[in-house]
Amino acid sequence: MVCSKHTFPSWLSAAPSGGGAAAEDSMRASVFLEGREESPEHRPSNTLSDVNMGVPERVFAAAGAAFLSAIIVNPLDVAKTRLQAQAAGVPYTPPQHHFSRHIASIGPNMMFPNVRCSPSCNHGGILGAEPFCRPECFQYKGTMDVFFKVTRQEGLARLWSGTNAGLALAIPTVGIYLPCYDILRNWIEEFTTQSAPKFTPYAPLVAGSIARSLACIACSPIELARTRMQAYKEFQIGAKPPGMWKTLLGVLSSVRSTNNQQNIYSYRILWTGVGAQLARDVPFSAICWSTLEPIRRGLLRLVGEDANAASILGANFTAGFVAGSLAAAATCPLDVAKTRRQIQKDPAKTWRMTTRQTLIEIWRDGGVKGLFTGIGPRVGRAGPSVGIVISFYEVVKYALHQRRTNS
């Protein structure tokens, strides 16, 4: 096949069907048909990737992308969560700080290492006694300030807190999302082809939304654990921060201590914030993929049939970076609401509050600035994350396609 320089590469009919497949297939099938009304003869069909990429290969590509993303951008996720938690009233000042002045007045011979100030902070003392931290030493002023203070006060490894929960989150999410998406998409396409052909192009979008919602609901407890692991600071020197299971058990114990009837309803608290999470993820996906697809198509048309792994990587990472950044900025208020709901330690308030009430509370406390708390690290995280996920997936797909074409 002879192809001009600006022709869309033929191998890219192998559209991804995992990870971001729902949105990508939906955009490819419906949104970006340049105004054409879809007719039965133009209805979506199995793409080359559906034939060449089996479920194990899709899971490998999607899981590999999720693994890379979780490792690389986790510090930005920690910074975002800390800033949002601080705005919600989570204390980062150690208890010793409140009586450090009294300790300092005892004299220079008293040594209290637990109240020593981090070298990153300005400090002062009384009568030459042990230094004490000023309040601003424990207040985060921005993303870089979070990085600096967490590293000096808690250690560099703390920037990767919640990574194990993030990796644990990726595996079941992929395992639930891919099969549900494929089954629902095929069923909806078959049904609409016979009953309402004009709605057939929207089958992937509907299937993807439902599958994503199911995965989100099923994995919400892990997301809750990750948020809490990132938000809370361990004040006791040498103490190991709680892991995912210990965090979840702590959430349940707080409910059981206030409710003598330990029934199954107490486990509902593990799904705290799932409504805000769904409200965040659905528009995020819509904005992200509807922005990513035309950018990626435009870049790949410039490459044409001369596409190689490097150009595929660059085009997809660029499109993913831009789309992810825009979607993250637009959905930041819902992310703030999700974080605030999931870090709430008062069981009574947890049962009582809704996502709408949480947004109103955030608006009342901080206005527009409060609704967009942590937007810097959120955008900084989402851009590279989406870029890594989509570019890794596409490069794996391209490599598999090339290997099978040459064999």
mmCIF file of C-alpha atoms in Angstrom:
data_model
loop_
_atom_site.group_PDB
_atom_site.id
_atom_site.type_symbol
_atom_site.label_atom_id
_atom_site.label_comp_id
_atom_site.label_asym_id
_atom_site.label_seq_id
_atom_site.Cartn_x
_atom_site.Cartn_y
_atom_site.Cartn_z
ATOM 1 C CA MET A 1 0.000 0.000 0.000
ATOM 2 C CA VAL A 2 1.384 3.396 -1.022
ATOM 3 C CA CYS A 3 0.822 6.052 1.575
ATOM 4 C CA SER A 4 1.554 9.767 1.516
ATOM 5 C CA LYS A 5 3.519 11.422 4.278
ATOM 6 C CA HIS A 6 0.375 12.753 5.926
ATOM 7 C CA THR A 7 -1.698 9.582 5.707
ATOM 8 C CA PHE A 8 -2.766 7.973 8.956
ATOM 9 C CA PRO A 9 -0.585 4.871 9.527
ATOM 10 C CA SER A 10 -2.401 1.713 8.543
ATOM 11 C CA TRP A 11 -1.076 -0.273 11.487
ATOM 12 C CA LEU A 12 -2.876 2.096 13.837
ATOM 13 C CA SER A 13 -6.119 0.418 12.971
ATOM 14 C CA ALA A 14 -4.796 -1.785 15.747
ATOM 15 C CA ALA A 15 -6.436 0.303 18.392
ATOM 16 C CA PRO A 16 -5.756 -0.440 22.047
ATOM 17 C CA SER A 17 -8.445 -2.379 23.812
ATOM 18 C CA GLY A 18 -7.063 -2.270 27.325
ATOM 19 C CA GLY A 19 -6.192 0.373 29.867
ATOM 20 C CA GLY A 20 -7.783 3.358 28.157
ATOM 21 C CA ALA A 21 -9.512 1.261 25.538
ATOM 22 C CA ALA A 22 -13.044 2.303 26.305
ATOM 23 C CA ALA A 23 -12.468 5.940 25.674
ATOM 24 C CA GLU A 24 -10.081 5.399 22.783
ATOM 25 C CA ASP A 25 -12.363 3.030 20.918
ATOM 26 C CA SER A 26 -15.331 5.272 21.590
ATOM 27 C CA MET A 27 -13.556 8.333 20.287
ATOM 28 C CA ARG A 28 -12.344 6.401 17.280
ATOM 29 C CA ALA A 29 -15.795 5.034 16.554
ATOM 30 C CA SER A 30 -17.988 8.018 17.213
ATOM 31 C CA VAL A 31 -16.651 11.373 18.263
ATOM 32 C CA PHE A 32 -13.963 11.903 15.668
ATOM 33 C CA LEU A 33 -15.653 10.795 12.476
ATOM 34 C CA GLU A 34 -15.359 14.359 11.147
ATOM 35 C CA GLY A 35 -19.091 14.878 10.956
ATOM 36 C CA ARG A 36 -19.970 11.670 9.162
ATOM 37 C CA GLU A 37 -23.222 10.076 10.231
ATOM 38 C CA GLU A 38 -22.495 6.467 11.036
ATOM 39 C CA SER A 39 -24.376 3.995 8.890
ATOM 40 C CA PRO A 40 -24.626 0.220 9.331
ATOM 41 C CA GLU A 41 -21.841 -0.355 6.830
ATOM 42 C CA HIS A 42 -19.602 1.967 8.868
ATOM 43 C CA ARG A 43 -20.408 0.347 12.177
ATOM 44 C CA PRO A 44 -17.486 -0.530 14.472
ATOM 45 C CA SER A 45 -15.860 -3.849 13.878
ATOM 46 C CA ASN A 46 -13.073 -5.749 15.525
ATOM 47 C CA THR A 47 -9.824 -3.901 14.979
ATOM 48 C CA LEU A 48 -6.475 -5.451 14.249
ATOM 49 C CA SER A 49 -5.586 -5.233 17.907
ATOM 50 C CA ASP A 50 -8.667 -7.258 18.795
ATOM 51 C CA VAL A 51 -7.345 -10.016 16.551
ATOM 52 C CA ASN A 52 -3.638 -9.800 17.287
ATOM 53 C CA MET A 53 -3.647 -8.909 20.975
ATOM 54 C CA GLY A 54 -5.064 -11.496 23.308
ATOM 55 C CA VAL A 55 -6.218 -10.823 26.843
ATOM 56 C CA PRO A 56 -2.829 -11.760 28.406
ATOM 57 C CA GLU A 57 -1.019 -9.324 26.110
ATOM 58 C CA ARG A 58 -3.506 -6.551 26.854
ATOM 59 C CA VAL A 59 -3.189 -7.147 30.587
ATOM 60 C CA PHE A 60 0.611 -7.157 30.316
ATOM 61 C CA ALA A 61 0.676 -3.870 28.428
ATOM 62 C CA ALA A 62 -1.836 -2.168 30.712
ATOM 63 C CA ALA A 63 -0.290 -3.518 33.927
ATOM 64 C CA GLY A 64 3.193 -2.549 32.778
ATOM 65 C CA ALA A 65 2.027 0.974 32.029
ATOM 66 C CA ALA A 66 0.295 1.216 35.407
ATOM 67 C CA PHE A 67 3.431 -0.035 37.174
ATOM 68 C CA LEU A 68 5.677 2.548 35.515
ATOM 69 C CA SER A 69 3.204 5.327 36.184
ATOM 70 C CA ALA A 70 2.787 4.409 39.860
ATOM 71 C CA ILE A 71 6.530 4.343 40.483
ATOM 72 C CA ILE A 72 7.460 7.508 38.604
ATOM 73 C CA VAL A 73 4.715 9.959 39.566
ATOM 74 C CA ASN A 74 3.885 8.785 43.110
ATOM 75 C CA PRO A 75 5.790 11.693 44.769
ATOM 76 C CA LEU A 76 3.503 14.154 42.982
ATOM 77 C CA ASP A 77 0.492 12.208 44.223
ATOM 78 C CA VAL A 78 1.832 12.452 47.781
ATOM 79 C CA ALA A 79 2.358 16.212 47.392
ATOM 80 C CA LYS A 80 -1.159 16.684 46.041
ATOM 81 C CA THR A 81 -2.725 14.642 48.839
ATOM 82 C CA ARG A 82 -0.716 16.416 51.566
ATOM 83 C CA LEU A 83 -1.739 19.857 50.301
ATOM 84 C CA GLN A 84 -5.402 18.848 50.093
ATOM 85 C CA ALA A 85 -5.317 17.173 53.515
ATOM 86 C CA GLN A 86 -3.669 20.227 55.075
ATOM 87 C CA ALA A 87 -6.443 22.424 53.681
ATOM 88 C CA ALA A 88 -8.954 20.009 55.237
ATOM 89 C CA GLY A 89 -7.391 20.478 58.668
ATOM 90 C CA VAL A 90 -5.097 17.451 58.974
ATOM 91 C CA PRO A 91 -2.373 18.471 61.478
ATOM 92 C CA TYR A 92 1.256 18.097 60.449
ATOM 93 C CA THR A 93 2.677 19.807 63.549
ATOM 94 C CA PRO A 94 3.989 17.175 66.011
ATOM 95 C CA PRO A 95 2.387 17.142 69.472
ATOM 96 C CA GLN A 96 5.735 18.035 71.094
ATOM 97 C CA HIS A 97 5.718 21.396 69.334
ATOM 98 C CA HIS A 98 2.988 22.726 71.622
ATOM 99 C CA PHE A 99 5.146 22.405 74.723
ATOM 100 C CA SER A 100 8.588 22.835 73.157
ATOM 101 C CA ARG A 101 8.945 26.330 74.616
ATOM 102 C CA HIS A 102 8.409 24.913 78.098
ATOM 103 C CA ILE A 103 11.035 22.231 77.464
ATOM 104 C CA ALA A 104 13.466 24.807 76.099
ATOM 105 C CA SER A 105 13.147 26.865 79.291
ATOM 106 C CA ILE A 106 14.424 23.958 81.396
ATOM 107 C CA GLY A 107 17.996 24.513 80.349
ATOM 108 C CA PRO A 108 20.746 23.596 77.879
ATOM 109 C CA ASN A 109 21.563 20.284 79.553
ATOM 110 C CA MET A 110 18.242 18.686 78.653
ATOM 111 C CA MET A 111 18.288 16.723 75.406
ATOM 112 C CA PHE A 112 14.996 15.957 73.714
ATOM 113 C CA PRO A 113 15.723 14.665 70.204
ATOM 114 C CA ASN A 114 12.021 14.337 69.422
ATOM 115 C CA VAL A 115 11.614 18.124 69.479
ATOM 116 C CA ARG A 116 14.712 18.928 67.462
ATOM 117 C CA CYS A 117 13.929 20.961 64.398
ATOM 118 C CA SER A 118 14.614 19.620 60.949
ATOM 119 C CA PRO A 119 17.735 21.154 59.372
ATOM 120 C CA SER A 120 15.462 22.475 56.624
ATOM 121 C CA CYS A 121 13.678 24.852 59.011
ATOM 122 C CA ASN A 122 14.620 28.086 60.694
ATOM 123 C CA HIS A 123 14.543 27.589 64.434
ATOM 124 C CA GLY A 124 15.072 29.400 67.653
ATOM 125 C CA GLY A 125 15.715 28.648 71.294
ATOM 126 C CA ILE A 126 15.533 30.114 74.758
ATOM 127 C CA LEU A 127 18.653 30.628 76.857
ATOM 128 C CA GLY A 128 20.709 28.510 74.512
ATOM 129 C CA ALA A 129 18.518 25.474 74.996
ATOM 130 C CA GLU A 130 17.518 22.918 72.411
ATOM 131 C CA PRO A 131 16.063 24.485 69.268
ATOM 132 C CA PHE A 132 12.377 24.256 68.610
ATOM 133 C CA CYS A 133 10.606 24.392 65.267
ATOM 134 C CA ARG A 134 8.563 27.374 64.303
ATOM 135 C CA PRO A 135 4.970 26.611 63.208
ATOM 136 C CA GLU A 136 5.725 27.393 59.559
ATOM 137 C CA CYS A 137 8.236 24.530 59.515
ATOM 138 C CA PHE A 138 5.310 22.110 59.417
ATOM 139 C CA GLN A 139 3.122 24.003 56.934
ATOM 140 C CA TYR A 140 3.327 23.080 53.267
ATOM 141 C CA LYS A 141 3.445 26.060 50.925
ATOM 142 C CA GLY A 142 3.585 24.262 47.603
ATOM 143 C CA THR A 143 4.699 21.172 45.722
ATOM 144 C CA MET A 144 8.446 21.690 46.062
ATOM 145 C CA ASP A 145 8.006 22.610 49.724
ATOM 146 C CA VAL A 146 6.239 19.274 50.303
ATOM 147 C CA PHE A 147 9.100 17.430 48.602
ATOM 148 C CA PHE A 148 11.715 19.254 50.665
ATOM 149 C CA LYS A 149 10.030 18.952 54.057
ATOM 150 C CA VAL A 150 8.878 15.364 53.655
ATOM 151 C CA THR A 151 12.377 14.334 52.590
ATOM 152 C CA ARG A 152 14.110 16.120 55.485
ATOM 153 C CA GLN A 153 11.560 15.349 58.190
ATOM 154 C CA GLU A 154 10.376 11.864 57.223
ATOM 155 C CA GLY A 155 12.908 10.519 54.745
ATOM 156 C CA LEU A 156 13.039 10.246 50.963
ATOM 157 C CA ALA A 157 11.177 6.928 50.926
ATOM 158 C CA ARG A 158 8.082 8.647 52.349
ATOM 159 C CA LEU A 159 7.504 10.282 48.961
ATOM 160 C CA TRP A 160 6.635 6.812 47.701
ATOM 161 C CA SER A 161 4.129 6.082 50.464
ATOM 162 C CA GLY A 162 1.064 4.343 49.111
ATOM 163 C CA THR A 163 2.947 2.923 46.132
ATOM 164 C CA ASN A 164 2.207 -0.656 47.167
ATOM 165 C CA ALA A 165 -1.486 0.212 47.381
ATOM 166 C CA GLY A 166 -1.245 1.885 43.979
ATOM 167 C CA LEU A 167 0.280 -1.235 42.453
ATOM 168 C CA ALA A 168 -2.297 -3.413 44.210
ATOM 169 C CA LEU A 169 -4.963 -1.124 42.771
ATOM 170 C CA ALA A 170 -3.752 -1.503 39.181
ATOM 171 C CA ILE A 171 -4.003 -5.303 39.010
ATOM 172 C CA PRO A 172 -7.676 -5.784 39.980
ATOM 173 C CA THR A 173 -8.667 -2.648 38.081
ATOM 174 C CA VAL A 174 -7.225 -4.080 34.863
ATOM 175 C CA GLY A 175 -8.616 -7.535 35.627
ATOM 176 C CA ILE A 176 -12.135 -6.192 36.100
ATOM 177 C CA TYR A 177 -12.103 -3.496 33.456
ATOM 178 C CA LEU A 178 -10.896 -5.441 30.406
ATOM 179 C CA PRO A 179 -13.296 -8.422 30.495
ATOM 180 C CA CYS A 180 -16.294 -6.269 31.448
ATOM 181 C CA TYR A 181 -15.524 -3.764 28.719
ATOM 182 C CA ASP A 182 -15.164 -6.408 26.004
ATOM 183 C CA ILE A 183 -18.342 -8.270 27.010
ATOM 184 C CA LEU A 184 -20.461 -5.125 27.327
ATOM 185 C CA ARG A 185 -19.143 -3.554 24.120
ATOM 186 C CA ASN A 186 -19.850 -6.670 22.052
ATOM 187 C CA TRP A 187 -23.330 -7.051 23.543
ATOM 188 C CA ILE A 188 -24.270 -3.387 23.027
ATOM 189 C CA GLU A 189 -22.904 -3.344 19.462
ATOM 190 C CA GLU A 190 -24.848 -6.476 18.573
ATOM 191 C CA PHE A 191 -28.041 -5.111 20.103
ATOM 192 C CA THR A 192 -27.826 -1.630 18.562
ATOM 193 C CA THR A 193 -26.830 -2.958 15.135
ATOM 194 C CA GLN A 194 -30.147 -4.783 14.962
ATOM 195 C CA SER A 195 -32.351 -2.270 16.770
ATOM 196 C CA ALA A 196 -30.799 1.208 16.502
ATOM 197 C CA PRO A 197 -27.809 1.379 14.110
ATOM 198 C CA LYS A 198 -27.220 5.104 14.654
ATOM 199 C CA PHE A 199 -26.331 4.419 18.298
ATOM 200 C CA THR A 200 -23.818 1.676 17.491
ATOM 201 C CA PRO A 201 -20.775 4.016 17.436
ATOM 202 C CA TYR A 202 -21.494 4.972 21.045
ATOM 203 C CA ALA A 203 -21.362 1.388 22.307
ATOM 204 C CA PRO A 204 -17.680 1.563 23.355
ATOM 205 C CA LEU A 205 -18.294 4.795 25.269
ATOM 206 C CA VAL A 206 -21.219 3.313 27.213
ATOM 207 C CA ALA A 207 -19.432 0.011 27.804
ATOM 208 C CA GLY A 208 -16.292 1.783 28.937
ATOM 209 C CA SER A 209 -18.176 3.992 31.382
ATOM 210 C CA ILE A 210 -19.976 1.033 32.944
ATOM 211 C CA ALA A 211 -16.832 -1.096 33.112
ATOM 212 C CA ARG A 212 -14.844 1.748 34.646
ATOM 213 C CA SER A 213 -17.550 2.322 37.234
ATOM 214 C CA LEU A 214 -17.554 -1.361 38.208
ATOM 215 C CA ALA A 215 -13.770 -1.388 38.556
ATOM 216 C CA CYS A 216 -13.844 1.836 40.561
ATOM 217 C CA ILE A 217 -16.457 0.524 42.997
ATOM 218 C CA ALA A 218 -14.709 -2.830 43.440
ATOM 219 C CA CYS A 219 -11.310 -1.259 44.127
ATOM 220 C CA SER A 220 -12.462 1.716 46.200
ATOM 221 C CA PRO A 221 -11.150 0.321 49.536
ATOM 222 C CA ILE A 222 -7.628 0.152 48.103
ATOM 223 C CA GLU A 223 -7.939 3.743 46.875
ATOM 224 C CA LEU A 224 -9.090 4.739 50.364
ATOM 225 C CA ALA A 225 -6.035 3.076 51.921
ATOM 226 C CA ARG A 226 -3.655 4.746 49.479
ATOM 227 C CA THR A 227 -5.095 8.199 50.139
ATOM 228 C CA ARG A 228 -4.793 7.779 53.901
ATOM 229 C CA MET A 229 -1.278 6.373 53.664
ATOM 230 C CA GLN A 230 -0.207 9.436 51.708
ATOM 231 C CA ALA A 231 -2.098 11.991 53.784
ATOM 232 C CA TYR A 232 -1.079 11.176 57.342
ATOM 233 C CA LYS A 233 2.309 11.811 58.879
ATOM 234 C CA GLU A 234 3.996 9.493 61.386
ATOM 235 C CA PHE A 235 5.226 11.638 64.290
ATOM 236 C CA GLN A 236 6.940 8.946 66.339
ATOM 237 C CA ILE A 237 10.611 8.801 65.413
ATOM 238 C CA GLY A 238 11.625 5.434 63.995
ATOM 239 C CA ALA A 239 8.043 4.227 63.684
ATOM 240 C CA LYS A 240 7.153 2.452 60.467
ATOM 241 C CA PRO A 241 4.154 3.968 58.656
ATOM 242 C CA PRO A 242 1.151 1.621 58.521
ATOM 243 C CA GLY A 243 0.722 -0.473 55.403
ATOM 244 C CA MET A 244 -2.382 -0.967 53.307
ATOM 245 C CA TRP A 245 -4.007 -3.706 55.404
ATOM 246 C CA LYS A 246 -3.238 -2.004 58.706
ATOM 247 C CA THR A 247 -4.714 1.222 57.354
ATOM 248 C CA LEU A 248 -7.944 -0.505 56.332
ATOM 249 C CA LEU A 249 -8.191 -2.292 59.683
ATOM 250 C CA GLY A 250 -7.761 1.066 61.387
ATOM 251 C CA VAL A 251 -10.665 2.468 59.383
ATOM 252 C CA LEU A 252 -12.897 -0.426 60.420
ATOM 253 C CA SER A 253 -11.854 -0.269 64.078
ATOM 254 C CA SER A 254 -12.880 3.383 64.275
ATOM 255 C CA VAL A 255 -16.413 2.408 63.237
ATOM 256 C CA ARG A 256 -16.654 -0.606 65.524
ATOM 257 C CA SER A 257 -15.528 1.423 68.527
ATOM 258 C CA THR A 258 -18.554 3.695 68.096
ATOM 259 C CA ASN A 259 -21.033 0.996 67.114
ATOM 260 C CA ASN A 260 -21.714 -1.936 69.381
ATOM 261 C CA GLN A 261 -23.591 -3.751 66.649
ATOM 262 C CA GLN A 262 -20.734 -4.980 64.475
ATOM 263 C CA ASN A 263 -22.852 -5.785 61.462
ATOM 264 C CA ILE A 264 -22.034 -5.820 57.802
ATOM 265 C CA TYR A 265 -23.091 -2.193 57.391
ATOM 266 C CA SER A 266 -19.942 -1.055 59.197
ATOM 267 C CA TYR A 267 -17.933 -2.204 56.187
ATOM 268 C CA ARG A 268 -19.572 0.492 54.076
ATOM 269 C CA ILE A 269 -17.000 2.921 55.419
ATOM 270 C CA LEU A 270 -14.394 1.225 53.211
ATOM 271 C CA TRP A 271 -16.241 2.755 50.257
ATOM 272 C CA THR A 272 -16.048 6.288 51.641
ATOM 273 C CA GLY A 273 -15.662 8.787 48.813
ATOM 274 C CA VAL A 274 -16.592 6.372 46.036
ATOM 275 C CA GLY A 275 -19.279 8.779 44.814
ATOM 276 C CA ALA A 276 -16.771 11.603 44.519
ATOM 277 C CA GLN A 277 -14.328 9.240 42.850
ATOM 278 C CA LEU A 278 -16.889 8.236 40.225
ATOM 279 C CA ALA A 279 -17.894 11.867 39.728
ATOM 280 C CA ARG A 280 -14.224 12.690 39.180
ATOM 281 C CA ASP A 281 -13.261 9.775 36.934
ATOM 282 C CA VAL A 282 -16.150 9.938 34.460
ATOM 283 C CA PRO A 283 -15.604 13.560 33.339
ATOM 284 C CA PHE A 284 -11.840 13.067 33.579
ATOM 285 C CA SER A 285 -12.032 10.217 31.080
ATOM 286 C CA ALA A 286 -14.359 12.147 28.779
ATOM 287 C CA ILE A 287 -12.142 15.245 28.727
ATOM 288 C CA CYS A 288 -8.917 13.285 28.550
ATOM 289 C CA TRP A 289 -9.745 10.984 25.662
ATOM 290 C CA SER A 290 -11.697 13.534 23.646
ATOM 291 C CA THR A 291 -8.607 15.755 23.806
ATOM 292 C CA LEU A 292 -5.997 13.041 23.369
ATOM 293 C CA GLU A 293 -7.402 11.405 20.254
ATOM 294 C CA PRO A 294 -7.347 14.376 17.834
ATOM 295 C CA ILE A 295 -3.902 15.474 19.050
ATOM 296 C CA ARG A 296 -2.497 11.987 18.597
ATOM 297 C CA ARG A 297 -4.118 11.532 15.206
ATOM 298 C CA GLY A 298 -2.716 14.848 14.023
ATOM 299 C CA LEU A 299 0.805 13.981 15.148
ATOM 300 C CA LEU A 300 0.715 10.487 13.663
ATOM 301 C CA ARG A 301 -0.581 11.762 10.328
ATOM 302 C CA LEU A 302 2.640 13.749 10.053
ATOM 303 C CA VAL A 303 4.590 10.511 10.383
ATOM 304 C CA GLY A 304 2.481 8.380 8.059
ATOM 305 C CA GLU A 305 3.794 4.934 7.151
ATOM 306 C CA ASP A 306 7.300 5.960 8.244
ATOM 307 C CA ALA A 307 6.266 5.544 11.864
ATOM 308 C CA ASN A 308 8.698 3.755 14.161
ATOM 309 C CA ALA A 309 8.741 3.027 17.871
ATOM 310 C CA ALA A 310 10.324 6.393 18.719
ATOM 311 C CA SER A 311 7.768 8.435 16.773
ATOM 312 C CA ILE A 312 4.895 6.402 18.201
ATOM 313 C CA LEU A 313 6.258 6.947 21.696
ATOM 314 C CA GLY A 314 6.678 10.692 21.162
ATOM 315 C CA ALA A 315 3.268 11.262 19.590
ATOM 316 C CA ASN A 316 1.379 9.314 22.233
ATOM 317 C CA PHE A 317 3.294 10.756 25.172
ATOM 318 C CA THR A 318 2.765 14.313 23.928
ATOM 319 C CA ALA A 319 -0.948 13.785 23.334
ATOM 320 C CA GLY A 320 -1.357 12.018 26.671
ATOM 321 C CA PHE A 321 0.558 14.701 28.552
ATOM 322 C CA VAL A 322 -1.585 17.530 27.182
ATOM 323 C CA ALA A 323 -4.885 15.667 27.559
ATOM 324 C CA GLY A 324 -4.122 14.414 31.058
ATOM 325 C CA SER A 325 -3.088 17.863 32.246
ATOM 326 C CA LEU A 326 -6.267 19.521 30.954
ATOM 327 C CA ALA A 327 -8.528 16.814 32.377
ATOM 328 C CA ALA A 328 -6.789 16.941 35.763
ATOM 329 C CA ALA A 329 -7.169 20.702 36.021
ATOM 330 C CA ALA A 330 -10.858 20.590 35.097
ATOM 331 C CA THR A 331 -11.715 17.871 37.629
ATOM 332 C CA CYS A 332 -9.573 19.144 40.516
ATOM 333 C CA PRO A 333 -12.545 20.203 42.727
ATOM 334 C CA LEU A 334 -13.934 16.664 42.667
ATOM 335 C CA ASP A 335 -10.505 15.289 43.536
ATOM 336 C CA VAL A 336 -10.319 17.657 46.516
ATOM 337 C CA ALA A 337 -13.751 16.422 47.631
ATOM 338 C CA LYS A 338 -12.680 12.788 47.288
ATOM 339 C CA THR A 339 -9.558 13.358 49.362
ATOM 340 C CA ARG A 340 -11.438 15.232 52.069
ATOM 341 C CA ARG A 341 -14.050 12.505 52.370
ATOM 342 C CA GLN A 342 -11.498 9.694 52.498
ATOM 343 C CA ILE A 343 -9.279 11.273 55.167
ATOM 344 C CA GLN A 344 -12.233 12.004 57.462
ATOM 345 C CA LYS A 345 -11.667 10.090 60.721
ATOM 346 C CA ASP A 346 -14.981 10.878 62.396
ATOM 347 C CA PRO A 347 -17.317 7.967 61.488
ATOM 348 C CA ALA A 348 -20.441 9.992 62.287
ATOM 349 C CA LYS A 349 -19.428 12.753 59.886
ATOM 350 C CA THR A 350 -18.374 10.183 57.297
ATOM 351 C CA TRP A 351 -21.885 8.680 57.231
ATOM 352 C CA ARG A 352 -23.551 12.097 57.205
ATOM 353 C CA MET A 353 -21.574 13.938 54.527
ATOM 354 C CA THR A 354 -22.218 13.622 50.806
ATOM 355 C CA THR A 355 -20.044 14.705 47.894
ATOM 356 C CA ARG A 356 -22.262 17.731 47.295
ATOM 357 C CA GLN A 357 -22.090 18.776 50.947
ATOM 358 C CA THR A 358 -18.326 18.292 50.907
ATOM 359 C CA LEU A 359 -17.958 20.587 47.891
ATOM 360 C CA ILE A 360 -20.110 23.225 49.613
ATOM 361 C CA GLU A 361 -17.961 22.944 52.741
ATOM 362 C CA ILE A 362 -14.768 23.345 50.708
ATOM 363 C CA TRP A 363 -16.233 26.396 48.958
ATOM 364 C CA ARG A 364 -17.281 27.915 52.269
ATOM 365 C CA ASP A 365 -13.861 27.353 53.833
ATOM 366 C CA GLY A 366 -11.587 28.333 50.961
ATOM 367 C CA GLY A 367 -13.591 29.586 47.987
ATOM 368 C CA VAL A 368 -12.224 28.945 44.507
ATOM 369 C CA LYS A 369 -8.712 28.537 45.882
ATOM 370 C CA GLY A 370 -9.943 25.795 48.186
ATOM 371 C CA LEU A 371 -11.635 23.913 45.350
ATOM 372 C CA PHE A 372 -8.383 23.894 43.388
ATOM 373 C CA THR A 373 -6.043 23.015 46.254
ATOM 374 C CA GLY A 374 -3.211 20.842 44.981
ATOM 375 C CA ILE A 375 -3.917 21.577 41.326
ATOM 376 C CA GLY A 376 -0.189 21.990 40.628
ATOM 377 C CA PRO A 377 0.938 18.502 41.661
ATOM 378 C CA ARG A 378 -2.315 16.988 40.358
ATOM 379 C CA VAL A 379 -1.700 18.389 36.887
ATOM 380 C CA GLY A 380 1.995 17.576 37.175
ATOM 381 C CA ARG A 381 1.122 13.997 38.038
ATOM 382 C CA ALA A 382 -1.714 13.389 35.572
ATOM 383 C CA GLY A 383 0.107 14.707 32.507
ATOM 384 C CA PRO A 384 3.120 12.368 32.708
ATOM 385 C CA SER A 385 0.956 9.535 34.032
ATOM 386 C CA VAL A 386 -1.426 9.537 31.069
ATOM 387 C CA GLY A 387 1.514 10.058 28.721
ATOM 388 C CA ILE A 388 3.381 7.078 30.169
ATOM 389 C CA VAL A 389 0.339 4.803 30.148
ATOM 390 C CA ILE A 390 -0.780 5.489 26.596
ATOM 391 C CA SER A 391 2.720 5.616 25.067
ATOM 392 C CA PHE A 392 3.809 2.388 26.772
ATOM 393 C CA TYR A 393 0.645 0.632 25.645
ATOM 394 C CA GLU A 394 0.957 1.863 22.072
ATOM 395 C CA VAL A 395 4.642 0.950 21.809
ATOM 396 C CA VAL A 396 3.927 -2.571 23.087
ATOM 397 C CA LYS A 397 1.088 -2.872 20.595
ATOM 398 C CA TYR A 398 3.315 -1.584 17.783
ATOM 399 C CA ALA A 399 6.088 -4.018 18.687
ATOM 400 C CA LEU A 400 3.681 -6.962 18.708
ATOM 401 C CA HIS A 401 2.210 -5.872 15.389
ATOM 402 C CA GLN A 402 5.661 -5.553 13.789
ATOM 403 C CA ARG A 403 6.777 -8.931 15.125
ATOM 404 C CA ARG A 404 3.730 -10.700 13.752
ATOM 405 C CA THR A 405 3.905 -8.871 10.439
ATOM 406 C CA ASN A 406 7.535 -9.902 9.926
ATOM 407 C CA SER A 407 7.002 -13.500 11.043
#
